[in-house]
Amino acid sequence: MSENFDLNDKKFMEEAVKLAFKAFRSGDVPVGAVVVKEGEIIGRGFNKKELTSDASAHAEMLALQEAAKYLGDWRLNSCALYSTTEPCIMCSGAILHFRISEIVFGVREPKFGGVLSNVNLFDLDTLNHRVKYRYGLKSELITRLMKDFFRKIRDS
Amino acid sequence: MSENFDLNDKKFMEEAVKLAFKAFRSGDVPVGAVVVKEGEIIGRGFNKKELTSDASAHAEMLALQEAAKYLGDWRLNSCALYSTTEPCIMCSGAILHFRISEIVFGVREPKFGGVLSNVNLFDLDTLNHRVKYRYGLKSELITRLMKDFFRKIRDS
C-alpha cells in the first residue's frame, strides 16, 4: 500500500530507524520505535529481547512505557507511534491499551504482525478504541537492515 | 467448559487469587497471575496499571517478566501460567513470545480476551508455538471479586 507521508512522518521514522540500528548493534532483531505527541518525541524504544532476556522488551512496548512514564499517565490518546516494522500481536494489544490514536510502520511482519499480516487487531468490532494505521515509509532501508541482520546471524 | 483440576492447580490458582486481592486493594482491576516451573512459583504479578500509570502492567505480563528475570532467560518453555482471568490480547501475545507451554485461567474476559473470548490467538495456524489452555478454576470466587471491585468503583 502506497501512502502519503509528510516531512514530519519522515523525521520520526528516521529516528525509529536510528533506534533499530542500536538493536542491530546489540545483537537483537533491528526494530526501533518512537511515540510522538504534538510534534515531540516523548518515548523511544529499540528491541532489547536478547539484551535483557525479556521477550516482552520490544521496541514499541518500551517506547509506549517510556511515553506513559514521561506523561505520568497511561492514556496516550493524542499520541502517534512510529515503528520500523509492523507491531506484533502483543504490541498491537499494548497500542490498544495505551489508546494510541495512530501508528505508522515501515514494513509488514508476516509471522507475528498484529495489524494486518496475521490478525487484524485494530479492526475487531468488539473493541471500542480505534487505531488508524499507515505503512510503507522507508521500507527499502528497513528491509535491507533486516536482511543484513539475519545474514549476520546465519553466518556467525 | 468444565475441566479437571488437581491439587497443584488449585494451589497455584489460590496464589493468583491472593495477588488479585492485592490489585483490588491498590485500586486496580483485580487480576493476579503466577508462573510455575516444576512445581515452583518463579514469577508473580498483579495488575498495576493505575498504580504505576503503565497500561502494560498487567498481572500476566509482570509474572512472565519476573519469571524470565529469575531464570535469566526469556524462554519459559517448560512453564505454566495461572491467571485469575483470561489473558488479554497483549498478554496472550506475550505468552506466545515467552513460549509458555500451558495456561490455566479462572474466568473469561469477554471484552479483551485473547484466548477464546475475542480472538483465538493460540489457535492461529501461522504460529509455530502452541499453548494449551484450561479454564474455569475458582471461577465463582473470581467473578465475585470482580463484581465487588466494579461495584466499589461505581459507588465511589
XYZ file of C-alpha atoms in Angstrom:
312
model
C 0.000 0.000 0.000
C 1.453 3.344 -1.047
C 0.737 6.143 1.380
C 1.403 9.828 1.520
C 3.903 10.721 4.169
C 4.898 14.249 5.126
C 8.201 15.640 6.377
C 7.287 15.017 9.999
C 6.468 11.384 9.283
C 9.868 11.006 7.641
C 11.651 12.692 10.520
C 10.053 10.443 13.131
C 10.650 7.292 11.095
C 14.304 8.275 10.697
C 14.538 8.399 14.478
C 12.931 4.937 14.689
C 15.452 3.632 12.142
C 18.329 5.024 14.204
C 16.965 3.103 17.196
C 16.677 -0.048 15.061
C 20.402 0.261 14.312
C 21.039 0.283 18.078
C 19.200 -3.048 18.378
C 21.239 -4.365 15.456
C 24.492 -3.466 17.176
C 23.457 -5.092 20.444
C 22.505 -8.360 18.714
C 18.732 -8.014 18.698
C 16.405 -8.093 15.686
C 16.639 -4.482 14.478
C 13.359 -2.785 15.340
C 13.007 0.773 16.593
C 10.006 2.857 17.628
C 9.099 6.329 18.865
C 5.964 7.814 20.424
C 5.110 11.354 19.321
C 2.841 13.893 20.987
C 2.229 17.275 19.366
C 5.337 17.058 17.236
C 7.624 15.999 20.072
C 9.124 12.570 20.678
C 8.195 11.535 24.230
C 9.095 7.828 24.097
C 11.844 5.840 22.414
C 12.482 2.112 22.254
C 14.544 -0.466 20.473
C 14.274 -4.224 20.663
C 16.097 -5.493 23.773
C 14.815 -9.058 23.935
C 18.239 -10.713 23.949
C 19.988 -7.857 25.716
C 17.653 -8.028 28.726
C 16.430 -11.673 28.454
C 12.894 -10.295 28.331
C 10.681 -11.499 25.486
C 8.351 -8.530 26.020
C 11.095 -5.909 25.586
C 10.033 -4.985 22.055
C 10.777 -1.547 20.612
C 7.119 -0.490 20.549
C 6.423 -1.713 24.094
C 9.417 0.151 25.517
C 8.538 3.354 23.631
C 4.955 3.210 24.929
C 6.099 2.607 28.506
C 8.590 5.480 28.318
C 5.944 7.853 26.936
C 3.468 6.938 29.706
C 6.176 7.412 32.302
C 7.040 10.819 30.849
C 3.407 11.941 30.986
C 2.615 10.183 34.267
C -0.463 8.793 32.544
C -1.125 5.584 30.623
C -3.613 7.374 28.359
C -1.721 8.259 25.175
C -4.856 9.228 23.218
C -3.368 12.109 21.305
C -0.121 10.299 20.511
C 1.168 8.538 17.394
C 3.594 5.633 17.301
C 6.205 5.164 14.563
C 7.778 1.748 14.262
C 10.165 0.329 11.683
C 8.148 -2.896 11.460
C 4.505 -3.839 11.876
C 3.732 -4.241 15.586
C 3.329 -7.860 16.663
C 0.217 -9.238 18.345
C 1.489 -8.334 21.816
C 2.481 -4.783 20.864
C -0.748 -4.234 18.919
C -2.595 -5.184 22.106
C -0.440 -2.716 24.045
C -1.150 0.027 21.461
C -4.861 -0.533 22.110
C -4.412 -0.474 25.896
C -2.411 2.764 25.772
C -5.101 4.216 23.462
C -2.682 5.345 20.788
C -4.515 7.238 18.013
C -2.424 6.396 15.005
C 0.539 4.268 14.011
C 2.926 4.425 11.074
C 5.181 1.477 10.318
C 7.801 0.674 7.724
C 7.417 -2.955 6.711
C 4.973 -5.772 7.332
C 5.776 -8.577 9.749
C 4.379 -11.726 8.106
C 4.965 -14.084 11.002
C 3.642 -12.247 14.046
C 2.128 -8.987 12.738
C -0.993 -7.947 14.625
C -2.205 -5.124 12.383
C -2.819 -6.806 9.040
C -0.353 -9.634 8.368
C -1.542 -12.291 10.798
C -4.540 -10.946 12.661
C -6.252 -7.576 12.208
C -6.489 -6.488 15.801
C -7.332 -2.867 15.020
C -10.365 -3.919 13.020
C -12.081 -6.008 15.708
C -15.692 -4.904 16.062
C -15.756 -5.783 19.738
C -13.179 -3.170 20.751
C -14.242 0.403 21.374
C -10.914 2.028 20.645
C -9.899 2.560 17.010
C -6.291 2.905 15.824
C -5.548 4.316 12.376
C -2.557 2.889 10.587
C -0.364 3.679 7.584
C 2.685 1.803 6.372
C 5.401 1.637 3.728
C 7.612 4.505 4.917
C 11.356 3.859 4.471
C 10.527 0.259 3.662
C 13.544 -0.357 1.408
C 16.041 0.796 4.018
C 14.298 -1.189 6.765
C 14.046 -4.339 4.621
C 17.784 -4.100 3.896
C 18.584 -3.636 7.581
C 16.544 -6.718 8.497
C 18.150 -8.808 5.754
C 21.629 -7.714 6.842
C 20.815 -8.730 10.418
C 19.570 -12.199 9.545
C 22.517 -12.738 7.189
C 24.865 -11.784 10.025
C 23.121 -14.198 12.390
C 23.207 -17.007 9.832
C 26.899 -16.512 9.061
C 28.058 -16.149 12.638
C -16.212 -25.632 29.976
C -15.736 -27.900 32.956
C -12.187 -29.122 33.404
C -10.392 -31.421 35.742
C -8.062 -29.595 38.055
C -5.702 -31.217 40.514
C -4.474 -30.061 43.907
C -1.480 -28.289 42.401
C -3.706 -26.367 40.009
C -5.830 -25.271 42.952
C -2.800 -24.252 44.991
C -1.380 -22.105 42.199
C -4.720 -20.504 41.425
C -5.159 -19.668 45.113
C -1.858 -17.807 44.934
C -3.067 -15.937 41.840
C -6.278 -15.026 43.681
C -4.266 -13.656 46.615
C -2.376 -11.462 44.152
C -5.673 -10.322 42.609
C -6.739 -9.126 46.078
C -3.566 -7.014 46.196
C -4.622 -5.312 42.952
C -8.094 -4.793 44.420
C -6.663 -3.060 47.480
C -4.438 -0.781 45.410
C -7.343 0.316 43.206
C -6.632 -1.735 40.094
C -8.931 -4.250 38.397
C -8.296 -7.370 40.497
C -6.243 -9.753 38.388
C -3.407 -11.922 39.670
C -1.063 -14.369 37.959
C 1.795 -16.754 38.711
C 4.330 -18.579 36.547
C 5.185 -22.116 37.650
C 8.174 -24.251 36.717
C 8.466 -27.807 38.015
C 6.052 -27.196 40.849
C 7.657 -23.964 41.996
C 6.335 -20.430 41.570
C 9.049 -18.389 39.840
C 7.048 -15.323 38.824
C 4.223 -13.362 40.435
C 2.219 -10.412 39.205
C -0.865 -8.393 39.942
C -2.438 -5.679 37.858
C -0.639 -2.370 38.474
C -1.996 -0.297 35.607
C -3.291 2.550 37.774
C -0.669 2.152 40.468
C 2.213 2.629 38.011
C 0.424 4.576 35.208
C 1.506 1.832 32.816
C -1.196 0.265 30.649
C 1.025 -2.757 30.015
C 1.481 -3.576 33.715
C -0.980 -6.472 33.668
C -0.693 -9.344 36.138
C 0.321 -11.889 33.489
C 2.908 -9.590 31.882
C 4.562 -8.848 35.220
C 4.582 -12.525 36.230
C 6.199 -13.501 32.902
C 8.833 -10.768 33.193
C 9.646 -11.779 36.760
C 9.988 -15.458 35.788
C 12.333 -14.627 32.884
C 14.397 -12.419 35.160
C 14.621 -15.207 37.723
C 15.831 -17.707 35.098
C 17.967 -15.187 33.182
C 16.279 -16.479 30.037
C 13.177 -15.369 28.123
C 12.447 -18.968 27.104
C 9.816 -20.258 29.545
C 9.058 -23.417 27.533
C 8.525 -25.738 30.454
C 6.491 -23.258 32.472
C 2.776 -22.868 33.090
C 0.941 -19.633 33.793
C -2.048 -19.369 36.134
C -4.180 -16.262 35.878
C -7.455 -15.337 37.558
C -8.867 -14.045 34.261
C -8.398 -14.888 30.607
C -5.269 -13.155 29.314
C -5.999 -10.173 27.074
C -4.722 -9.835 23.512
C -1.485 -8.208 24.649
C -0.767 -10.791 27.351
C -1.691 -13.686 25.047
C 0.892 -12.323 22.622
C 3.419 -12.149 25.460
C 2.591 -15.755 26.473
C 3.458 -16.805 22.911
C 6.682 -14.782 22.896
C 7.818 -16.260 26.220
C 6.919 -19.732 24.861
C 4.779 -20.720 27.817
C 3.543 -24.320 27.468
C 0.221 -24.153 29.217
C -2.102 -21.676 30.856
C -4.930 -22.085 33.338
C -7.328 -19.215 33.949
C -10.345 -18.636 36.130
C -12.901 -16.652 34.157
C -13.335 -15.457 30.600
C -12.691 -11.829 29.662
C -15.395 -11.019 27.111
C -14.109 -7.588 26.134
C -10.412 -8.090 25.533
C -9.743 -11.825 25.933
C -7.142 -13.168 23.533
C -7.575 -16.900 24.110
C -11.175 -17.581 23.173
C -13.466 -14.667 24.007
C -12.452 -12.118 21.410
C -9.748 -13.616 19.235
C -8.266 -17.115 19.444
C -4.599 -16.274 19.347
C -3.430 -19.708 20.473
C -5.203 -21.358 17.562
C -3.602 -19.348 14.746
C -2.236 -21.707 12.113
C 0.556 -19.306 11.218
C 2.284 -19.504 14.601
C 4.682 -22.338 15.349
C 4.306 -22.289 19.100
C 1.274 -23.951 20.659
C -0.150 -23.075 24.074
C -2.572 -25.408 25.806
C -5.265 -23.806 27.932
C -7.797 -24.796 30.539
C -10.222 -22.555 32.422
C -12.994 -22.447 34.976
C -10.942 -22.892 38.149
C -12.195 -20.847 41.136
C -14.490 -19.005 38.757
C -17.191 -18.215 41.322
C -14.756 -16.595 43.741
C -13.060 -14.637 40.952
C -16.371 -13.485 39.460
C -17.468 -12.231 42.893
C -14.162 -10.415 43.380
C -14.523 -8.679 40.001
C -18.126 -7.721 40.707
C -17.190 -6.336 44.120
C -14.464 -4.252 42.507
C -16.683 -2.735 39.839
C -19.415 -2.068 42.401
C -16.861 -0.268 44.572
C -15.694 1.810 41.612
C -19.262 2.665 40.626
C -20.247 3.695 44.144
C -17.136 5.712 44.917
